[in-house]
Coordinates of C-alpha atoms and ligand atoms in Angstrom, one line a residue:
M30 CA 0.0 0.0 0.0
N31 CA 1.1 3.5 -0.7
L32 CA 2.2 6.3 1.9
I33 CA -0.4 8.7 1.2
A34 CA 0.9 11.6 3.3
S35 CA 4.1 12.7 5.0
S36 CA 4.7 15.6 7.1
L37 CA 5.0 19.1 5.4
V38 CA 8.0 21.5 6.7
E39 CA 8.8 24.5 4.9
G40 CA 6.2 23.7 2.3
A41 CA 7.9 20.5 1.3
P42 CA 7.0 16.9 2.2
V43 CA 9.4 15.4 4.3
I44 CA 9.7 11.5 5.1
S45 CA 9.3 10.5 8.9
S46 CA 12.1 9.0 10.8
S47 CA 9.5 6.2 12.1
E48 CA 9.6 2.9 10.8
E49 CA 5.9 2.2 11.4
D50 CA 3.0 3.5 9.5
F51 CA -0.8 3.9 10.4
E52 CA -3.7 3.0 7.9
V53 CA -6.3 5.6 7.1
V54 CA -9.7 3.7 6.3
N55 CA -12.6 5.1 4.3
P56 CA -15.3 4.6 6.9
S57 CA -18.1 4.3 4.4
T58 CA -16.7 1.1 2.9
G59 CA -14.0 -0.2 5.4
E60 CA -11.6 0.1 2.8
A61 CA -7.9 1.0 3.3
R62 CA -7.3 4.6 1.8
G63 CA -3.5 4.6 2.4
L64 CA -0.8 4.8 5.2
H65 CA 1.0 7.6 6.8
P66 CA 3.8 7.5 9.4
V67 CA 3.0 7.2 13.1
G68 CA 5.5 10.0 13.5
T69 CA 8.1 10.5 15.9
V70 CA 9.7 13.0 18.5
E71 CA 12.5 13.8 16.0
D72 CA 9.7 14.8 13.4
V73 CA 8.3 17.1 16.0
D74 CA 11.8 18.5 16.9
R75 CA 12.3 19.3 13.2
A76 CA 9.0 21.0 12.5
V77 CA 9.2 23.1 15.5
A78 CA 12.8 24.2 14.9
S79 CA 11.6 25.2 11.6
C80 CA 8.8 27.3 13.1
R81 CA 11.3 28.8 15.6
R82 CA 13.7 30.0 12.9
A83 CA 10.8 31.7 11.0
L84 CA 9.7 33.5 13.9
D85 CA 13.3 34.7 14.9
A86 CA 13.7 35.7 11.4
R87 CA 10.2 37.5 12.0
L88 CA 9.4 36.4 8.3
W89 CA 5.7 36.7 9.2
W90 CA 5.5 38.7 12.7
D91 CA 7.2 41.8 11.0
T92 CA 5.2 41.5 7.7
N93 CA 3.1 44.4 6.8
P94 CA -0.5 43.8 7.9
A95 CA -1.6 44.9 4.5
H96 CA 0.6 42.3 3.1
K97 CA -0.6 39.7 5.9
K98 CA -4.2 40.5 5.1
K99 CA -3.6 39.8 1.3
V100 CA -2.0 36.4 1.9
L101 CA -4.7 35.1 4.1
H102 CA -7.4 36.4 1.7
R103 CA -5.3 34.6 -0.9
L104 CA -5.4 31.5 1.2
A105 CA -9.4 31.9 1.5
D106 CA -9.6 32.3 -2.3
L107 CA -7.6 29.0 -2.9
M108 CA -9.5 27.2 -0.1
E109 CA -12.8 28.1 -2.0
A110 CA -11.3 27.2 -5.4
N111 CA -10.4 23.8 -4.0
A112 CA -13.5 23.4 -1.5
A113 CA -14.8 20.5 -3.3
E114 CA -11.5 18.4 -3.2
L115 CA -11.1 19.2 0.6
D116 CA -14.8 18.1 1.4
R117 CA -13.9 14.9 -0.7
I118 CA -10.8 14.4 1.4
D119 CA -12.5 14.5 4.4
A120 CA -15.6 12.4 3.3
M121 CA -13.1 9.7 2.6
E122 CA -11.1 9.8 5.6
M123 CA -13.8 10.5 8.1
G124 CA -17.4 10.3 6.8
K125 CA -18.6 13.7 6.7
P126 CA -20.9 13.9 3.8
V127 CA -19.9 16.1 1.2
S128 CA -23.5 17.3 0.9
L129 CA -23.2 19.1 4.3
T130 CA -23.1 22.7 3.9
V131 CA -22.1 23.8 7.5
F132 CA -18.6 23.5 8.8
N133 CA -17.4 22.5 5.5
A134 CA -14.5 23.9 3.4
T135 CA -16.5 26.8 2.1
G136 CA -17.6 27.7 5.4
A137 CA -13.8 27.4 6.7
A138 CA -12.7 29.7 3.8
G139 CA -14.9 32.2 5.2
F140 CA -13.6 32.0 8.5
V141 CA -10.1 32.6 7.1
R142 CA -11.4 35.7 5.4
F143 CA -12.9 37.0 8.9
C144 CA -9.3 36.4 10.3
A145 CA -7.6 38.2 7.3
E146 CA -9.6 41.3 8.0
A147 CA -9.0 41.2 11.6
V148 CA -5.2 41.5 11.0
D149 CA -5.2 45.2 11.8
K150 CA -8.4 45.3 14.1
C151 CA -6.9 43.8 17.3
P152 CA -5.0 47.1 18.7
G153 CA -3.6 47.3 22.0
E154 CA -4.3 50.4 24.2
T155 CA -2.7 53.4 25.8
L156 CA -3.2 53.6 29.9
A157 CA -3.8 56.7 31.8
T158 CA -0.4 58.0 33.4
G159 CA 0.6 61.2 35.3
P160 CA 2.7 63.7 33.7
G161 CA 6.2 62.8 32.6
S162 CA 5.4 59.4 31.5
Y163 CA 3.8 57.3 28.6
S164 CA 2.5 53.8 29.0
A165 CA 0.8 51.4 26.7
V166 CA 0.0 47.8 26.3
S167 CA 0.8 46.3 22.9
L168 CA -0.3 42.7 22.0
V169 CA 2.3 40.6 20.4
P170 CA 2.4 37.1 18.8
R171 CA 2.8 34.3 21.4
G172 CA 5.4 32.7 19.3
V173 CA 5.5 29.1 18.1
V174 CA 1.9 27.7 18.4
T175 CA 1.2 23.9 18.0
A176 CA -2.6 23.3 17.1
I177 CA -3.6 19.8 17.9
I178 CA -6.7 18.9 16.2
P179 CA -9.6 16.4 16.1
W180 CA -11.3 14.2 13.1
N181 CA -14.8 15.5 13.2
F182 CA -14.7 18.5 11.1
P183 CA -10.9 18.3 9.8
T184 CA -10.9 21.2 7.4
F185 CA -12.9 23.4 9.6
N186 CA -11.1 22.7 12.8
A187 CA -7.8 23.2 11.0
V188 CA -8.7 26.7 10.1
L189 CA -10.4 27.6 13.6
K190 CA -6.7 27.5 15.0
L191 CA -4.7 28.4 11.8
G192 CA -6.7 31.4 10.8
P193 CA -6.4 33.4 14.4
A194 CA -2.9 32.1 15.0
L195 CA -1.6 33.1 11.6
A196 CA -3.5 36.4 11.8
A197 CA -2.1 37.1 15.2
G198 CA 1.6 36.6 13.7
N199 CA 2.6 33.6 15.0
S200 CA 4.5 30.3 13.5
V201 CA 2.2 27.2 13.7
V202 CA 2.9 23.4 13.9
L203 CA -0.4 21.9 12.9
K204 CA -1.1 18.2 14.0
P205 CA -4.1 16.9 12.4
S206 CA -5.8 13.6 13.8
E207 CA -4.2 10.6 12.5
Y208 CA -7.7 9.4 11.2
S209 CA -8.0 12.5 8.9
P210 CA -4.7 14.1 8.1
G211 CA -5.2 14.9 4.4
S212 CA -6.9 18.2 4.4
A213 CA -4.5 19.9 6.8
L214 CA -1.8 18.9 4.4
R215 CA -3.7 20.0 1.6
I216 CA -4.6 23.4 3.5
A217 CA -0.8 23.9 4.2
E218 CA 0.1 23.5 0.6
L219 CA -2.5 26.2 -0.3
A220 CA -1.1 28.4 2.3
H221 CA 2.4 28.4 0.9
E222 CA 0.9 29.1 -2.6
A223 CA -0.9 31.9 -1.0
G224 CA 2.6 33.5 -0.2
L225 CA 2.9 32.2 3.6
P226 CA 6.8 32.3 4.1
K227 CA 8.4 28.9 4.4
G228 CA 8.5 27.6 8.2
V229 CA 5.7 29.6 9.4
L230 CA 3.4 26.7 9.1
N231 CA 4.6 23.1 9.4
V232 CA 2.4 20.0 9.7
V233 CA 3.4 17.0 11.3
L234 CA 1.5 13.7 10.9
G235 CA 1.2 11.2 13.7
Q236 CA -0.4 9.7 16.6
G237 CA -1.6 11.6 19.8
A238 CA 0.3 9.7 22.5
T239 CA 3.6 10.2 20.6
V240 CA 3.5 13.4 18.3
G241 CA 0.7 15.3 20.1
R242 CA 2.5 14.7 23.4
A243 CA 6.0 15.7 22.0
L244 CA 4.5 18.7 20.8
A245 CA 2.5 19.6 23.8
E246 CA 5.5 18.9 26.0
H247 CA 8.0 20.7 24.0
M248 CA 10.2 23.3 25.4
D249 CA 10.3 25.4 22.3
V250 CA 6.7 25.4 21.8
D251 CA 4.8 28.8 23.4
M252 CA 1.4 27.6 23.2
V253 CA -0.8 24.5 22.6
A254 CA -4.3 25.1 20.8
F255 CA -6.0 21.9 21.3
T256 CA -9.5 20.7 20.1
G257 CA -10.5 17.2 21.4
S258 CA -11.9 15.1 24.2
T259 CA -12.0 16.4 27.7
N260 CA -9.5 13.8 28.7
V261 CA -7.1 14.6 26.4
G262 CA -7.7 18.5 26.9
K263 CA -6.6 17.7 30.7
L264 CA -3.3 16.1 29.4
M265 CA -2.5 19.3 27.9
L266 CA -2.5 21.0 31.1
Q267 CA -0.3 18.3 32.4
Y268 CA 2.0 18.5 29.7
S269 CA 2.4 22.3 30.2
A270 CA 2.9 22.1 33.7
S271 CA 5.7 19.5 33.4
S272 CA 7.6 21.4 30.6
N273 CA 7.5 25.1 30.3
M274 CA 4.2 26.5 31.3
K275 CA 3.0 27.1 27.9
V276 CA -0.3 28.7 27.4
V277 CA -3.1 26.3 26.8
L278 CA -6.4 26.9 24.9
A279 CA -8.4 23.9 25.0
E280 CA -11.9 23.5 23.3
C281 CA -13.1 19.9 24.5
G282 CA -16.3 17.8 25.0
G283 CA -20.0 18.5 25.4
K284 CA -23.3 17.1 26.4
S285 CA -25.4 20.0 25.3
P286 CA -29.0 20.1 26.3
Q287 CA -32.0 20.9 23.9
I288 CA -34.7 22.5 26.5
V289 CA -37.9 22.5 25.2
F290 CA -40.9 24.1 27.1
D291 CA -44.8 23.5 26.5
D292 CA -45.0 27.1 25.2
C293 CA -42.5 26.5 22.3
H294 CA -43.8 28.4 19.2
N295 CA -43.8 25.4 17.0
L296 CA -43.0 22.0 18.0
D297 CA -42.4 20.8 14.3
D298 CA -39.8 23.4 13.8
A299 CA -38.1 22.3 17.3
A300 CA -38.3 18.6 16.1
F301 CA -36.5 19.5 13.0
V302 CA -33.6 21.3 14.5
I303 CA -33.2 18.6 17.3
A304 CA -33.2 15.9 14.6
F305 CA -30.8 17.8 12.4
S306 CA -28.6 18.6 15.3
I307 CA -28.1 15.1 16.6
T308 CA -27.9 13.5 12.9
M309 CA -25.5 16.0 11.3
N310 CA -22.3 14.7 11.0
Q311 CA -23.6 11.6 12.4
G312 CA -23.8 13.3 15.8
Q313 CA -19.9 13.8 15.9
V314 CA -20.4 17.5 16.9
C315 CA -19.0 18.9 20.0
S316 CA -21.9 21.3 20.4
T317 CA -24.7 19.0 19.2
G318 CA -28.0 19.0 21.4
S319 CA -27.6 15.3 22.7
R320 CA -29.7 15.8 25.8
L321 CA -33.3 16.4 25.0
L322 CA -35.1 18.0 28.1
M323 CA -38.8 18.2 27.7
Q324 CA -41.4 19.6 29.7
S325 CA -43.6 16.6 30.7
S326 CA -47.1 17.7 28.9
I327 CA -45.2 17.9 25.6
A328 CA -42.9 15.0 26.0
E329 CA -44.7 12.2 24.1
D330 CA -46.0 14.4 21.1
L331 CA -42.5 16.1 20.6
I332 CA -40.7 12.6 20.8
G333 CA -42.8 11.3 17.9
R334 CA -41.9 14.4 16.0
V335 CA -38.4 14.2 16.5
V336 CA -38.4 10.5 15.4
Q337 CA -40.3 11.4 12.4
R338 CA -37.8 14.1 11.2
M339 CA -35.0 11.7 11.9
K340 CA -36.2 9.4 9.4
E341 CA -35.9 11.9 6.7
F342 CA -32.3 11.2 6.1
K343 CA -30.5 9.4 3.2
A344 CA -27.8 7.2 4.6
G345 CA -24.9 6.1 2.5
N346 CA -21.3 6.6 1.2
A347 CA -20.3 10.2 2.3
L348 CA -18.9 10.9 -1.1
E349 CA -22.4 10.6 -3.0
S350 CA -24.0 14.0 -3.3
T351 CA -27.3 12.6 -2.2
T352 CA -26.0 11.3 1.2
T353 CA -27.3 13.4 4.2
F354 CA -26.2 10.8 7.0
G355 CA -22.8 8.9 6.6
P356 CA -20.8 6.6 8.7
L357 CA -19.1 7.0 12.0
V358 CA -15.3 7.9 11.7
T359 CA -13.9 4.3 12.7
A360 CA -14.9 0.7 13.6
K361 CA -14.0 1.4 17.4
Q362 CA -15.9 4.5 17.2
M363 CA -19.1 2.7 16.0
E364 CA -18.7 -0.1 18.8
R365 CA -18.2 2.7 21.4
V366 CA -21.6 4.3 20.4
L367 CA -23.3 1.0 20.1
S368 CA -22.1 0.0 23.9
Y369 CA -23.5 3.4 25.1
I370 CA -27.0 2.5 23.7
E371 CA -26.7 -0.8 25.3
K372 CA -25.6 0.8 28.6
G373 CA -28.6 3.3 28.4
T374 CA -31.0 0.5 28.0
S375 CA -29.4 -1.6 30.6
E376 CA -29.5 1.4 33.1
G377 CA -33.5 2.0 32.6
A378 CA -33.7 3.9 29.6
A379 CA -36.3 2.9 26.8
L380 CA -35.1 2.5 23.3
V381 CA -37.7 4.6 20.9
T382 CA -36.0 4.3 17.7
G383 CA -32.5 3.2 16.3
G384 CA -30.1 1.4 18.2
H385 CA -28.1 -0.8 15.8
Q386 CA -25.6 -1.0 13.0
F387 CA -27.1 -0.8 9.6
L388 CA -26.0 -0.7 5.8
K389 CA -23.5 -3.5 7.0
E390 CA -23.2 -4.7 3.4
S391 CA -21.3 -1.7 2.5
G392 CA -18.6 -2.3 4.7
G393 CA -18.8 1.0 6.6
Y394 CA -19.5 1.9 10.0
F395 CA -23.1 3.1 10.3
V396 CA -25.2 3.4 13.3
E397 CA -29.1 4.2 13.1
P398 CA -30.2 7.6 14.4
T399 CA -31.2 6.5 18.0
V400 CA -33.7 8.1 20.6
L401 CA -33.7 6.7 24.2
K402 CA -36.3 8.3 26.4
N403 CA -37.0 8.0 30.3
V404 CA -33.4 8.6 30.7
R405 CA -32.2 9.0 34.2
P406 CA -30.3 12.4 35.0
N407 CA -27.4 10.6 36.5
S408 CA -27.2 7.7 34.1
T409 CA -24.3 7.2 32.0
V410 CA -25.9 8.4 28.7
A411 CA -27.0 11.4 30.3
Q412 CA -23.6 12.3 31.6
E413 CA -20.8 11.1 29.2
E414 CA -20.2 12.5 25.6
I415 CA -21.4 9.7 23.2
F416 CA -20.2 11.5 19.9
G417 CA -22.5 9.7 17.8
P418 CA -26.3 9.9 16.7
V419 CA -27.7 9.1 20.0
L420 CA -30.3 11.4 21.9
A421 CA -31.0 10.9 25.6
A422 CA -34.4 12.4 26.5
T423 CA -35.5 13.3 30.0
T424 CA -38.5 15.3 31.3
F425 CA -39.1 18.1 33.4
N426 CA -42.0 20.3 34.9
T427 CA -40.7 23.4 36.3
V428 CA -38.1 26.2 35.0
D429 CA -35.9 25.6 38.0
E430 CA -35.9 21.9 37.3
A431 CA -34.9 22.5 33.7
I432 CA -32.0 24.7 34.9
S433 CA -30.8 22.3 37.2
L434 CA -31.0 19.4 34.5
A435 CA -29.3 21.6 32.2
N436 CA -26.4 22.3 34.5
S437 CA -26.2 18.5 35.7
T438 CA -23.1 17.4 33.6
K439 CA -19.3 18.3 33.9
Y440 CA -19.8 20.0 30.7
G441 CA -20.8 23.5 29.6
L442 CA -20.3 24.0 25.8
A443 CA -23.8 25.0 24.3
S444 CA -27.4 25.1 25.3
Y445 CA -30.5 25.6 23.2
V446 CA -33.7 26.8 24.8
W447 CA -37.2 26.6 23.0
T448 CA -40.0 28.8 24.5
T449 CA -42.0 32.1 23.6
D450 CA -42.0 33.3 27.3
V451 CA -39.3 36.1 27.2
T452 CA -38.9 35.8 31.1
K453 CA -38.2 32.0 30.8
T454 CA -35.7 32.8 28.1
L455 CA -34.0 35.6 30.2
K456 CA -33.8 33.2 33.1
M457 CA -32.0 30.3 31.3
M458 CA -29.5 33.0 29.4
R459 CA -28.7 33.9 33.0
Y460 CA -28.5 30.5 34.9
V461 CA -27.5 27.9 32.3
K462 CA -24.2 27.3 32.4
A463 CA -22.8 27.1 29.0
G464 CA -20.4 29.1 26.6
L465 CA -23.2 29.6 24.2
V466 CA -27.1 29.8 25.0
A467 CA -29.2 29.7 22.0
S468 CA -32.9 30.6 22.0
Y469 CA -35.0 29.4 19.3
A470 CA -32.2 28.2 17.2
A471 CA -29.7 25.8 16.1
M472 CA -26.4 26.8 16.6
P473 CA -25.5 29.9 14.5
S474 CA -22.9 29.2 11.8
D475 CA -23.0 31.3 8.6
A476 CA -26.0 33.4 10.0
G477 CA -26.2 35.8 13.0
P478 CA -22.7 36.5 14.4
G479 CA -21.2 34.2 11.9
S480 CA -17.3 34.0 12.3
A481 CA -17.5 36.9 15.0
L482 CA -19.0 34.5 17.1
S483 CA -16.7 33.7 20.0
V484 CA -17.2 31.1 22.8
E485 CA -15.5 30.6 26.2
A486 CA -16.8 27.1 27.4
H487 CA -17.9 26.5 30.9
G488 CA -16.7 23.5 33.4
Q489 CA -14.9 20.7 31.4
S490 CA -15.8 21.7 27.9
G491 CA -12.5 23.7 27.8
I492 CA -10.3 26.6 28.8
G493 CA -10.2 30.1 26.7
I494 CA -11.8 31.8 24.2
E495 CA -12.1 30.6 20.7
S496 CA -13.3 32.5 17.5
G497 CA -14.2 35.9 16.9
I498 CA -11.9 38.8 17.7
P499 CA -11.5 37.7 21.2
G500 CA -10.4 34.2 20.0
I501 CA -7.8 36.0 17.8
K502 CA -6.5 37.7 20.8
S503 CA -6.2 34.3 22.7
Y504 CA -3.2 33.9 20.3
M505 CA -1.7 37.3 21.4
R506 CA 0.5 38.1 24.6
Q507 CA 0.0 41.4 26.1
Q508 CA 3.3 43.4 26.7
L509 CA 3.4 46.5 28.8
F510 CA 5.6 49.3 27.9
W511 CA 6.5 52.4 30.0
A512 CA 8.5 55.4 29.3
N513 CA 9.4 58.4 31.4
Y514 CA 10.3 61.7 29.6
Ligands
LIG24 P1 -9.0 13.2 20.9 O1 -8.9 13.8 22.2 O2 -9.0 11.7 20.9 O3 -7.9 13.8 19.9 C1 -7.6 15.0 19.6 C2 -6.2 15.3 19.0 O4 -5.5 15.0 20.1 C3 -6.1 14.3 18.0 O5 -5.2 15.0 17.0 C4 -5.1 13.2 18.7 O6 -4.1 12.6 17.9 C5 -4.5 14.1 19.7 N1 -4.1 13.3 21.0 C6 -5.0 12.3 21.4 N2 -4.3 11.5 22.5 C7 -3.1 12.5 22.9 C8 -2.3 12.5 23.8 N3 -2.2 11.5 24.8 N4 -1.3 13.3 23.9 C9 -1.5 14.4 22.9 N5 -2.4 14.6 22.1 C10 -3.4 13.5 21.8 O7 -10.5 13.8 20.4 P2 -11.1 13.1 18.9 O8 -11.8 11.8 19.2 O9 -10.2 13.4 17.7 O10 -12.4 14.2 18.7 C11 -13.6 14.0 19.3 C12 -13.5 14.8 20.4 O11 -13.4 16.5 20.1 C13 -14.9 15.3 21.3 O12 -14.5 14.9 22.7 C14 -15.5 16.4 20.9 O13 -16.4 16.9 21.7 C15 -14.2 17.3 20.8 N6 -14.4 18.5 19.9 C16 -14.6 19.5 20.7 C17 -14.8 20.9 19.9 C18 -14.9 22.0 20.6 O14 -14.9 23.2 20.0 N7 -15.1 22.2 21.7 C19 -15.0 20.9 18.4 C20 -14.8 19.5 17.9 C21 -14.4 18.3 18.4

């Protein structure tokens, strides 16, 4: 089998020093797509040293802001022009349907454009002083940043880190997930074509426990920008503590509630959004509404409508333009999701729909959209992130009970509220612990605040601010200047 990918340092492919390879499998068919190296500490050292050289030579940091903008806009142009290819790579490696129009390559290009425009819109400030002195705070790049990202939206997650890190003037070592390395490499190629100086962006392939760890523990890395599970996010803090106290930005897991009151304007609209949210990308979305909290009086009616909506998908190969529901990323993830469903029923939940593997003849890893009801709030399926198309439904009677259920997990990424009562909405906005509380809507993407949306997660959903102007400032360090005259 061929080597499909090798790390990209200074714009050119480099052969890993590792002797072992890792197989990337197409989850729609179970067929091997190719091999890439497992990666080594030496691979990491080489990429970090290159980034450090570029940083010390100020190849990018000292680039005129107008030119920086141009380069990032060019990258956005190239990503748009190559969006179909990037979406195909992701579909082939992790099963995101090419038909999905959110968090896809075109959306990712839009985010790069936002970052390009923000290059000269993150000013520092002048401080009040007495006569005879001048004091100001400037915002400077943090230095060498490593971006360690998951497989669920490979293209989008790559630019969620790259866009802000580059707009802020840093050098970046990007480590994509071992399951979906292709689009990160392609984006780096496009960045060089767009005019990014060599060494400012390097990509290292490999596995988390070796390459990810070596990056996060590296003494010459100034910041780790991580997206992934909460358990690995916690490791990032340990790696930082045991190395050089590098800054950690961690966007981690979630168990977000859809909270539906009996005065919801239109149960059918809510049912559509709830079903779409838990089946989009097969439920492999950090902010998906995976818990359904329903006021008792509407529970049966709502569940019926959600189940109906869940049947409106077309399952199949993620590369087919008509497919709206693809496979889970790996056989292991499929087994994990199925075992959660089993655990749910063994802990007393009732299976309303789904619950099984299907399309077995394809060789792929398909799990039916699944609804569990009568889920006890402290049971495993109500507490743990499943990261699959499994909705865990529970009922409540009062607003306070809804708030307490919403806040009953260790996570706090997003929360979706369905009511026409402004008092209830405001109470939920104030007391529900989540980085995003959305009323009457799915999570905003292109609409509403769009790329300006910035989120700071609660609880064990992460640390730090991502996206928007505050998210770009996460990649900058404040430097105080004081002069007496
Ligand atoms: P993961 O934590 O297993 O892996 C994420 C990245 O970390 C990968 O690149 C992996 O190789 C690396 N890694 C794994 N183990 C490591 C280790 N010991 N040391 C260093 N690096 C290591 O997550 P995943 O399975 O790839 O992705 C799914 C998770 O990502 C879910 O929990 C999901 O909620 C989360 N996620 C969060 C957001 C967000 O914005 N909050 C967005 C997307 C995904």
